[in-house]
């Protein structure tokens, strides 16, 4: 399932996949795979992404 | 089947082990130097996981090759090539499956991101292998006395594997470029 919340949060910060990837020290393909729902990140990576985007884990990764 | 002297066998095994030892030491030194210069690539968790999956697929491909060779031996009573060449084919099949999976899963690097050297290296290796095969073929060592394909065919098979890798790499680069533009 696509993670549209992550894509929206990234767009809100006016950040490209490349920029976010560099901030959390992963490859751009990894960010792309998370957004497309092809890869489930570890909790550590989730926290790093949330910190980079200034949001909480619930905002990005909690599913109703 | 050609009988080799014990001295030949010992020499061959020692040579083989020496090459492995040199490769291991060279790799160890290279990693140390790169780490010192901080040029060692760091891979993220998805890439490490992708590599694990690629290794599994490579292993399955190798198993499939062994089952195939068993069936061939039972059905035809021959493998049409020397056992050394046939086993090397199995290694190539496993390696090819591993590399192709790594390419498509971006396990080491993104194919489109300035990794032209890998593309060039693969093409040069392909050409060199074809060249060496024809040099051996010219020396008439390509076939054994039993009519089986001999070890010089290793070069041809390796070049075929490299060609498959090049094609996959090229396709991945094109798809990545297209996807990047769409984003």
PDB file of C-alpha atoms in Angstrom:
ATOM      1  CA  UNK A   1       0.000   0.000   0.000  1.00  0.00           C
ATOM      2  CA  UNK A   2       1.360   3.409  -0.974  1.00  0.00           C
ATOM      3  CA  UNK A   3       2.415   5.735   1.814  1.00  0.00           C
ATOM      4  CA  UNK A   4       0.761   8.918   0.588  1.00  0.00           C
ATOM      5  CA  UNK A   5       1.159  10.554   3.999  1.00  0.00           C
ATOM      6  CA  UNK A   6       4.935  10.445   3.647  1.00  0.00           C
ATOM      7  CA  UNK A   7       4.761  11.849   0.126  1.00  0.00           C
ATOM      8  CA  UNK A   8       2.458  14.660   1.309  1.00  0.00           C
ATOM      9  CA  UNK A   9       4.668  15.486   4.330  1.00  0.00           C
ATOM     10  CA  UNK A  10       7.720  15.596   2.096  1.00  0.00           C
ATOM     11  CA  UNK A  11       5.976  17.835  -0.410  1.00  0.00           C
ATOM     12  CA  UNK A  12       4.819  20.106   2.412  1.00  0.00           C
ATOM     13  CA  UNK A  13       8.449  20.595   3.426  1.00  0.00           C
ATOM     14  CA  UNK A  14       9.298  21.205  -0.236  1.00  0.00           C
ATOM     15  CA  UNK A  15      11.803  18.367  -0.118  1.00  0.00           C
ATOM     16  CA  UNK A  16      12.760  16.036  -2.945  1.00  0.00           C
ATOM     17  CA  UNK A  17      13.231  12.291  -2.437  1.00  0.00           C
ATOM     18  CA  UNK A  18      16.947  12.872  -2.892  1.00  0.00           C
ATOM     19  CA  UNK A  19      17.107  15.526  -0.174  1.00  0.00           C
ATOM     20  CA  UNK A  20      15.140  13.422   2.304  1.00  0.00           C
ATOM     21  CA  UNK A  21      17.292  10.406   1.502  1.00  0.00           C
ATOM     22  CA  UNK A  22      20.481  12.354   2.193  1.00  0.00           C
ATOM     23  CA  UNK A  23      19.043  13.663   5.477  1.00  0.00           C
ATOM     24  CA  UNK A  24      18.209  10.202   6.779  1.00  0.00           C
ATOM     25  CA  UNK A  25      21.304   8.623   5.199  1.00  0.00           C
ATOM     26  CA  UNK A  26      19.642   6.133   2.884  1.00  0.00           C
ATOM     27  CA  UNK A  27      19.492   5.845  -0.898  1.00  0.00           C
ATOM     28  CA  UNK A  28      16.844   7.704  -2.927  1.00  0.00           C
ATOM     29  CA  UNK A  29      15.507   4.336  -4.063  1.00  0.00           C
ATOM     30  CA  UNK A  30      14.793   3.422  -0.445  1.00  0.00           C
ATOM     31  CA  UNK A  31      12.677   6.558   0.075  1.00  0.00           C
ATOM     32  CA  UNK A  32      10.943   5.811  -3.226  1.00  0.00           C
ATOM     33  CA  UNK A  33      10.286   2.205  -2.165  1.00  0.00           C
ATOM     34  CA  UNK A  34       8.800   3.346   1.186  1.00  0.00           C
ATOM     35  CA  UNK A  35       6.509   5.853  -0.571  1.00  0.00           C
ATOM     36  CA  UNK A  36       5.381   3.233  -3.062  1.00  0.00           C
ATOM     37  CA  UNK A  37       4.755   0.697  -0.298  1.00  0.00           C
ATOM     38  CA  UNK A  38       7.369  -1.699  -1.700  1.00  0.00           C
ATOM     39  CA  UNK A  39       9.456  -1.670   1.480  1.00  0.00           C
ATOM     40  CA  UNK A  40       8.550  -1.590   5.176  1.00  0.00           C
ATOM     41  CA  UNK A  41      11.208   0.478   6.970  1.00  0.00           C
ATOM     42  CA  UNK A  42      12.598  -0.387  10.403  1.00  0.00           C
ATOM     43  CA  UNK A  43      11.472   1.621  13.433  1.00  0.00           C
ATOM     44  CA  UNK A  44      14.831   3.422  13.495  1.00  0.00           C
ATOM     45  CA  UNK A  45      14.423   4.561   9.901  1.00  0.00           C
ATOM     46  CA  UNK A  46      10.803   5.590  10.551  1.00  0.00           C
ATOM     47  CA  UNK A  47      11.974   7.745  13.472  1.00  0.00           C
ATOM     48  CA  UNK A  48      14.753   9.294  11.347  1.00  0.00           C
ATOM     49  CA  UNK A  49      12.247  10.162   8.596  1.00  0.00           C
ATOM     50  CA  UNK A  50       9.809  11.647  11.104  1.00  0.00           C
ATOM     51  CA  UNK A  51      12.566  13.766  12.660  1.00  0.00           C
ATOM     52  CA  UNK A  52      13.702  14.960   9.236  1.00  0.00           C
ATOM     53  CA  UNK A  53      10.162  15.989   8.310  1.00  0.00           C
ATOM     54  CA  UNK A  54       9.231  17.344  11.753  1.00  0.00           C
ATOM     55  CA  UNK A  55       6.244  15.050  12.241  1.00  0.00           C
ATOM     56  CA  UNK A  56       5.360  12.178  14.580  1.00  0.00           C
ATOM     57  CA  UNK A  57       5.328   8.455  13.846  1.00  0.00           C
ATOM     58  CA  UNK A  58       1.532   8.464  14.075  1.00  0.00           C
ATOM     59  CA  UNK A  59       1.301  11.187  11.437  1.00  0.00           C
ATOM     60  CA  UNK A  60       3.200   9.150   8.868  1.00  0.00           C
ATOM     61  CA  UNK A  61       2.956   5.486   9.687  1.00  0.00           C
ATOM     62  CA  UNK A  62      -0.227   4.866  11.665  1.00  0.00           C
ATOM     63  CA  UNK A  63      -2.990   3.310   9.613  1.00  0.00           C
ATOM     64  CA  UNK A  64      -6.638   3.686  10.673  1.00  0.00           C
TER      65      UNK A  64
ATOM     66  CA  UNK B   1      39.100 -39.394 -19.768  1.00  0.00           C
ATOM     67  CA  UNK B   2      42.575 -37.887 -19.643  1.00  0.00           C
ATOM     68  CA  UNK B   3      44.660 -38.991 -16.630  1.00  0.00           C
ATOM     69  CA  UNK B   4      46.730 -36.315 -14.936  1.00  0.00           C
ATOM     70  CA  UNK B   5      49.798 -36.980 -12.847  1.00  0.00           C
ATOM     71  CA  UNK B   6      49.580 -36.453  -9.043  1.00  0.00           C
ATOM     72  CA  UNK B   7      52.096 -33.608  -9.394  1.00  0.00           C
ATOM     73  CA  UNK B   8      49.776 -31.878 -11.863  1.00  0.00           C
ATOM     74  CA  UNK B   9      46.794 -32.269  -9.517  1.00  0.00           C
ATOM     75  CA  UNK B  10      48.728 -30.943  -6.511  1.00  0.00           C
ATOM     76  CA  UNK B  11      50.084 -28.052  -8.579  1.00  0.00           C
ATOM     77  CA  UNK B  12      46.631 -27.174  -9.863  1.00  0.00           C
ATOM     78  CA  UNK B  13      45.059 -27.211  -6.384  1.00  0.00           C
ATOM     79  CA  UNK B  14      47.945 -25.166  -4.934  1.00  0.00           C
ATOM     80  CA  UNK B  15      47.605 -22.634  -7.760  1.00  0.00           C
ATOM     81  CA  UNK B  16      43.874 -22.396  -7.187  1.00  0.00           C
ATOM     82  CA  UNK B  17      44.337 -21.896  -3.433  1.00  0.00           C
ATOM     83  CA  UNK B  18      47.077 -19.318  -4.065  1.00  0.00           C
ATOM     84  CA  UNK B  19      44.718 -17.273  -6.268  1.00  0.00           C
ATOM     85  CA  UNK B  20      42.036 -17.411  -3.560  1.00  0.00           C
ATOM     86  CA  UNK B  21      44.554 -16.384  -0.877  1.00  0.00           C
ATOM     87  CA  UNK B  22      45.835 -13.461  -2.976  1.00  0.00           C
ATOM     88  CA  UNK B  23      42.271 -12.309  -3.740  1.00  0.00           C
ATOM     89  CA  UNK B  24      41.344 -12.509  -0.047  1.00  0.00           C
ATOM     90  CA  UNK B  25      44.408 -10.537   1.082  1.00  0.00           C
ATOM     91  CA  UNK B  26      43.938  -7.949  -1.707  1.00  0.00           C
ATOM     92  CA  UNK B  27      40.303  -7.466  -0.717  1.00  0.00           C
ATOM     93  CA  UNK B  28      41.246  -7.137   2.963  1.00  0.00           C
ATOM     94  CA  UNK B  29      43.880  -4.473   2.168  1.00  0.00           C
ATOM     95  CA  UNK B  30      41.542  -2.623  -0.226  1.00  0.00           C
ATOM     96  CA  UNK B  31      38.730  -2.451   2.349  1.00  0.00           C
ATOM     97  CA  UNK B  32      41.196  -1.208   5.011  1.00  0.00           C
ATOM     98  CA  UNK B  33      42.549   1.511   2.692  1.00  0.00           C
ATOM     99  CA  UNK B  34      39.061   2.603   1.562  1.00  0.00           C
ATOM    100  CA  UNK B  35      37.828   2.722   5.151  1.00  0.00           C
ATOM    101  CA  UNK B  36      40.821   4.848   6.126  1.00  0.00           C
ATOM    102  CA  UNK B  37      40.093   7.250   3.276  1.00  0.00           C
ATOM    103  CA  UNK B  38      36.369   7.082   4.152  1.00  0.00           C
ATOM    104  CA  UNK B  39      35.567   6.041   0.597  1.00  0.00           C
ATOM    105  CA  UNK B  40      33.850   2.815   1.630  1.00  0.00           C
ATOM    106  CA  UNK B  41      30.237   2.838   0.502  1.00  0.00           C
ATOM    107  CA  UNK B  42      27.649   2.540   3.244  1.00  0.00           C
ATOM    108  CA  UNK B  43      24.498   0.623   2.394  1.00  0.00           C
ATOM    109  CA  UNK B  44      21.131   1.190   3.966  1.00  0.00           C
ATOM    110  CA  UNK B  45      18.875  -1.447   5.488  1.00  0.00           C
ATOM    111  CA  UNK B  46      16.774  -1.962   2.339  1.00  0.00           C
ATOM    112  CA  UNK B  47      19.888  -2.588   0.247  1.00  0.00           C
ATOM    113  CA  UNK B  48      21.211  -5.145   2.746  1.00  0.00           C
ATOM    114  CA  UNK B  49      17.827  -6.892   2.800  1.00  0.00           C
ATOM    115  CA  UNK B  50      17.701  -6.848  -1.016  1.00  0.00           C
ATOM    116  CA  UNK B  51      21.139  -8.447  -1.139  1.00  0.00           C
ATOM    117  CA  UNK B  52      19.950 -11.214   1.165  1.00  0.00           C
ATOM    118  CA  UNK B  53      17.040 -11.910  -1.142  1.00  0.00           C
ATOM    119  CA  UNK B  54      19.362 -11.848  -4.163  1.00  0.00           C
ATOM    120  CA  UNK B  55      21.685 -14.370  -2.474  1.00  0.00           C
ATOM    121  CA  UNK B  56      18.693 -16.622  -1.806  1.00  0.00           C
ATOM    122  CA  UNK B  57      17.582 -16.406  -5.456  1.00  0.00           C
ATOM    123  CA  UNK B  58      21.169 -17.160  -6.559  1.00  0.00           C
ATOM    124  CA  UNK B  59      21.209 -20.223  -4.306  1.00  0.00           C
ATOM    125  CA  UNK B  60      17.863 -21.431  -5.685  1.00  0.00           C
ATOM    126  CA  UNK B  61      19.182 -20.973  -9.231  1.00  0.00           C
ATOM    127  CA  UNK B  62      22.263 -23.042  -8.348  1.00  0.00           C
ATOM    128  CA  UNK B  63      20.043 -25.798  -6.868  1.00  0.00           C
ATOM    129  CA  UNK B  64      17.855 -25.708  -9.993  1.00  0.00           C
ATOM    130  CA  UNK B  65      20.974 -26.108 -12.132  1.00  0.00           C
ATOM    131  CA  UNK B  66      22.094 -29.149 -10.125  1.00  0.00           C
ATOM    132  CA  UNK B  67      18.641 -30.762 -10.510  1.00  0.00           C
ATOM    133  CA  UNK B  68      18.719 -29.952 -14.227  1.00  0.00           C
ATOM    134  CA  UNK B  69      22.161 -31.541 -14.583  1.00  0.00           C
ATOM    135  CA  UNK B  70      20.934 -34.634 -12.741  1.00  0.00           C
ATOM    136  CA  UNK B  71      17.981 -34.925 -15.151  1.00  0.00           C
ATOM    137  CA  UNK B  72      20.280 -34.394 -18.150  1.00  0.00           C
ATOM    138  CA  UNK B  73      22.646 -37.100 -16.946  1.00  0.00           C
ATOM    139  CA  UNK B  74      19.807 -39.572 -16.365  1.00  0.00           C
ATOM    140  CA  UNK B  75      18.063 -38.760 -19.671  1.00  0.00           C
ATOM    141  CA  UNK B  76      21.019 -38.507 -22.065  1.00  0.00           C
ATOM    142  CA  UNK B  77      23.800 -40.196 -20.127  1.00  0.00           C
ATOM    143  CA  UNK B  78      26.059 -37.236 -20.908  1.00  0.00           C
ATOM    144  CA  UNK B  79      26.263 -33.537 -20.073  1.00  0.00           C
ATOM    145  CA  UNK B  80      27.778 -32.631 -23.486  1.00  0.00           C
ATOM    146  CA  UNK B  81      30.661 -30.871 -21.716  1.00  0.00           C
ATOM    147  CA  UNK B  82      33.374 -31.697 -19.203  1.00  0.00           C
ATOM    148  CA  UNK B  83      32.256 -31.854 -15.527  1.00  0.00           C
ATOM    149  CA  UNK B  84      34.501 -28.861 -14.735  1.00  0.00           C
ATOM    150  CA  UNK B  85      32.767 -26.760 -17.381  1.00  0.00           C
ATOM    151  CA  UNK B  86      29.307 -27.982 -16.366  1.00  0.00           C
ATOM    152  CA  UNK B  87      29.914 -27.085 -12.696  1.00  0.00           C
ATOM    153  CA  UNK B  88      31.311 -23.711 -13.708  1.00  0.00           C
ATOM    154  CA  UNK B  89      28.079 -23.167 -15.675  1.00  0.00           C
ATOM    155  CA  UNK B  90      26.166 -23.760 -12.448  1.00  0.00           C
ATOM    156  CA  UNK B  91      28.261 -21.119 -10.703  1.00  0.00           C
ATOM    157  CA  UNK B  92      27.611 -18.687 -13.561  1.00  0.00           C
ATOM    158  CA  UNK B  93      23.862 -19.331 -13.399  1.00  0.00           C
ATOM    159  CA  UNK B  94      23.802 -18.695  -9.628  1.00  0.00           C
ATOM    160  CA  UNK B  95      26.004 -15.609  -9.932  1.00  0.00           C
ATOM    161  CA  UNK B  96      23.934 -14.274 -12.829  1.00  0.00           C
ATOM    162  CA  UNK B  97      20.704 -14.691 -10.824  1.00  0.00           C
ATOM    163  CA  UNK B  98      22.323 -12.885  -7.866  1.00  0.00           C
ATOM    164  CA  UNK B  99      23.652  -9.957  -9.933  1.00  0.00           C
ATOM    165  CA  UNK B 100      20.433  -9.479 -11.921  1.00  0.00           C
ATOM    166  CA  UNK B 101      18.349  -9.458  -8.726  1.00  0.00           C
ATOM    167  CA  UNK B 102      20.764  -6.921  -7.215  1.00  0.00           C
ATOM    168  CA  UNK B 103      20.465  -4.721 -10.305  1.00  0.00           C
ATOM    169  CA  UNK B 104      16.655  -4.731 -10.316  1.00  0.00           C
ATOM    170  CA  UNK B 105      16.423  -4.193  -6.560  1.00  0.00           C
ATOM    171  CA  UNK B 106      19.114  -1.459  -6.438  1.00  0.00           C
ATOM    172  CA  UNK B 107      20.938  -3.544  -3.842  1.00  0.00           C
ATOM    173  CA  UNK B 108      24.338  -1.910  -4.369  1.00  0.00           C
ATOM    174  CA  UNK B 109      23.672   1.315  -6.218  1.00  0.00           C
ATOM    175  CA  UNK B 110      21.084   2.951  -8.382  1.00  0.00           C
ATOM    176  CA  UNK B 111      21.931   1.941 -11.938  1.00  0.00           C
ATOM    177  CA  UNK B 112      21.265   5.413 -13.326  1.00  0.00           C
ATOM    178  CA  UNK B 113      23.358   7.339 -10.791  1.00  0.00           C
ATOM    179  CA  UNK B 114      26.732   7.920 -12.456  1.00  0.00           C
ATOM    180  CA  UNK B 115      27.731   4.281 -12.310  1.00  0.00           C
ATOM    181  CA  UNK B 116      28.900   4.248 -15.887  1.00  0.00           C
ATOM    182  CA  UNK B 117      32.117   2.496 -14.820  1.00  0.00           C
ATOM    183  CA  UNK B 118      30.196  -0.675 -13.993  1.00  0.00           C
ATOM    184  CA  UNK B 119      28.590  -0.647 -17.425  1.00  0.00           C
ATOM    185  CA  UNK B 120      31.939  -0.063 -19.167  1.00  0.00           C
ATOM    186  CA  UNK B 121      33.702  -2.684 -17.029  1.00  0.00           C
ATOM    187  CA  UNK B 122      31.058  -5.306 -17.866  1.00  0.00           C
ATOM    188  CA  UNK B 123      31.271  -4.579 -21.599  1.00  0.00           C
ATOM    189  CA  UNK B 124      35.100  -4.748 -21.569  1.00  0.00           C
ATOM    190  CA  UNK B 125      34.984  -8.043 -19.622  1.00  0.00           C
ATOM    191  CA  UNK B 126      32.492  -9.439 -22.162  1.00  0.00           C
ATOM    192  CA  UNK B 127      34.693  -8.490 -25.110  1.00  0.00           C
ATOM    193  CA  UNK B 128      37.835  -9.885 -23.430  1.00  0.00           C
ATOM    194  CA  UNK B 129      36.113 -13.201 -22.727  1.00  0.00           C
ATOM    195  CA  UNK B 130      34.971 -13.541 -26.346  1.00  0.00           C
ATOM    196  CA  UNK B 131      38.499 -12.671 -27.480  1.00  0.00           C
ATOM    197  CA  UNK B 132      40.100 -15.277 -25.205  1.00  0.00           C
ATOM    198  CA  UNK B 133      37.625 -17.891 -26.364  1.00  0.00           C
ATOM    199  CA  UNK B 134      38.528 -17.367 -30.008  1.00  0.00           C
ATOM    200  CA  UNK B 135      42.243 -17.406 -29.150  1.00  0.00           C
ATOM    201  CA  UNK B 136      41.737 -20.772 -27.438  1.00  0.00           C
ATOM    202  CA  UNK B 137      39.503 -21.961 -30.258  1.00  0.00           C
ATOM    203  CA  UNK B 138      42.293 -21.113 -32.664  1.00  0.00           C
ATOM    204  CA  UNK B 139      44.649 -23.218 -30.556  1.00  0.00           C
ATOM    205  CA  UNK B 140      42.185 -26.124 -31.028  1.00  0.00           C
ATOM    206  CA  UNK B 141      41.721 -26.764 -27.321  1.00  0.00           C
ATOM    207  CA  UNK B 142      37.987 -26.043 -27.277  1.00  0.00           C
ATOM    208  CA  UNK B 143      36.885 -29.673 -27.571  1.00  0.00           C
ATOM    209  CA  UNK B 144      38.118 -32.699 -25.630  1.00  0.00           C
ATOM    210  CA  UNK B 145      39.076 -36.010 -27.244  1.00  0.00           C
ATOM    211  CA  UNK B 146      35.658 -37.387 -26.153  1.00  0.00           C
ATOM    212  CA  UNK B 147      33.907 -34.729 -28.228  1.00  0.00           C
ATOM    213  CA  UNK B 148      32.762 -32.860 -25.115  1.00  0.00           C
ATOM    214  CA  UNK B 149      33.010 -29.115 -24.829  1.00  0.00           C
ATOM    215  CA  UNK B 150      36.262 -28.245 -23.055  1.00  0.00           C
ATOM    216  CA  UNK B 151      37.253 -25.608 -20.515  1.00  0.00           C
ATOM    217  CA  UNK B 152      37.951 -22.837 -23.103  1.00  0.00           C
ATOM    218  CA  UNK B 153      34.171 -22.586 -23.385  1.00  0.00           C
ATOM    219  CA  UNK B 154      34.282 -21.047 -19.889  1.00  0.00           C
ATOM    220  CA  UNK B 155      35.164 -17.753 -21.594  1.00  0.00           C
ATOM    221  CA  UNK B 156      32.255 -17.983 -24.009  1.00  0.00           C
ATOM    222  CA  UNK B 157      29.792 -18.856 -21.238  1.00  0.00           C
ATOM    223  CA  UNK B 158      31.143 -16.062 -19.018  1.00  0.00           C
ATOM    224  CA  UNK B 159      30.759 -13.567 -21.868  1.00  0.00           C
ATOM    225  CA  UNK B 160      27.190 -14.783 -22.403  1.00  0.00           C
ATOM    226  CA  UNK B 161      26.447 -14.234 -18.703  1.00  0.00           C
ATOM    227  CA  UNK B 162      28.035 -10.780 -18.805  1.00  0.00           C
ATOM    228  CA  UNK B 163      25.972  -9.934 -21.874  1.00  0.00           C
ATOM    229  CA  UNK B 164      22.774 -10.842 -20.002  1.00  0.00           C
ATOM    230  CA  UNK B 165      23.917  -8.607 -17.127  1.00  0.00           C
ATOM    231  CA  UNK B 166      24.672  -5.721 -19.523  1.00  0.00           C
ATOM    232  CA  UNK B 167      21.212  -6.035 -21.115  1.00  0.00           C
ATOM    233  CA  UNK B 168      19.544  -6.026 -17.691  1.00  0.00           C
ATOM    234  CA  UNK B 169      21.647  -3.077 -16.561  1.00  0.00           C
ATOM    235  CA  UNK B 170      20.767  -1.122 -19.694  1.00  0.00           C
ATOM    236  CA  UNK B 171      17.043  -1.861 -19.275  1.00  0.00           C
ATOM    237  CA  UNK B 172      17.168  -0.837 -15.601  1.00  0.00           C
ATOM    238  CA  UNK B 173      18.939   2.428 -16.412  1.00  0.00           C
ATOM    239  CA  UNK B 174      16.290   3.278 -19.006  1.00  0.00           C
ATOM    240  CA  UNK B 175      13.398   2.444 -16.642  1.00  0.00           C
ATOM    241  CA  UNK B 176      15.020   4.422 -13.794  1.00  0.00           C
ATOM    242  CA  UNK B 177      15.490   7.445 -16.037  1.00  0.00           C
ATOM    243  CA  UNK B 178      11.842   7.272 -17.088  1.00  0.00           C
ATOM    244  CA  UNK B 179      10.625   6.927 -13.480  1.00  0.00           C
ATOM    245  CA  UNK B 180      12.861   9.780 -12.312  1.00  0.00           C
ATOM    246  CA  UNK B 181      11.454  12.086 -14.989  1.00  0.00           C
ATOM    247  CA  UNK B 182       7.889  11.162 -14.009  1.00  0.00           C
ATOM    248  CA  UNK B 183       8.567  12.168 -10.429  1.00  0.00           C
TER     249      UNK B 183
END
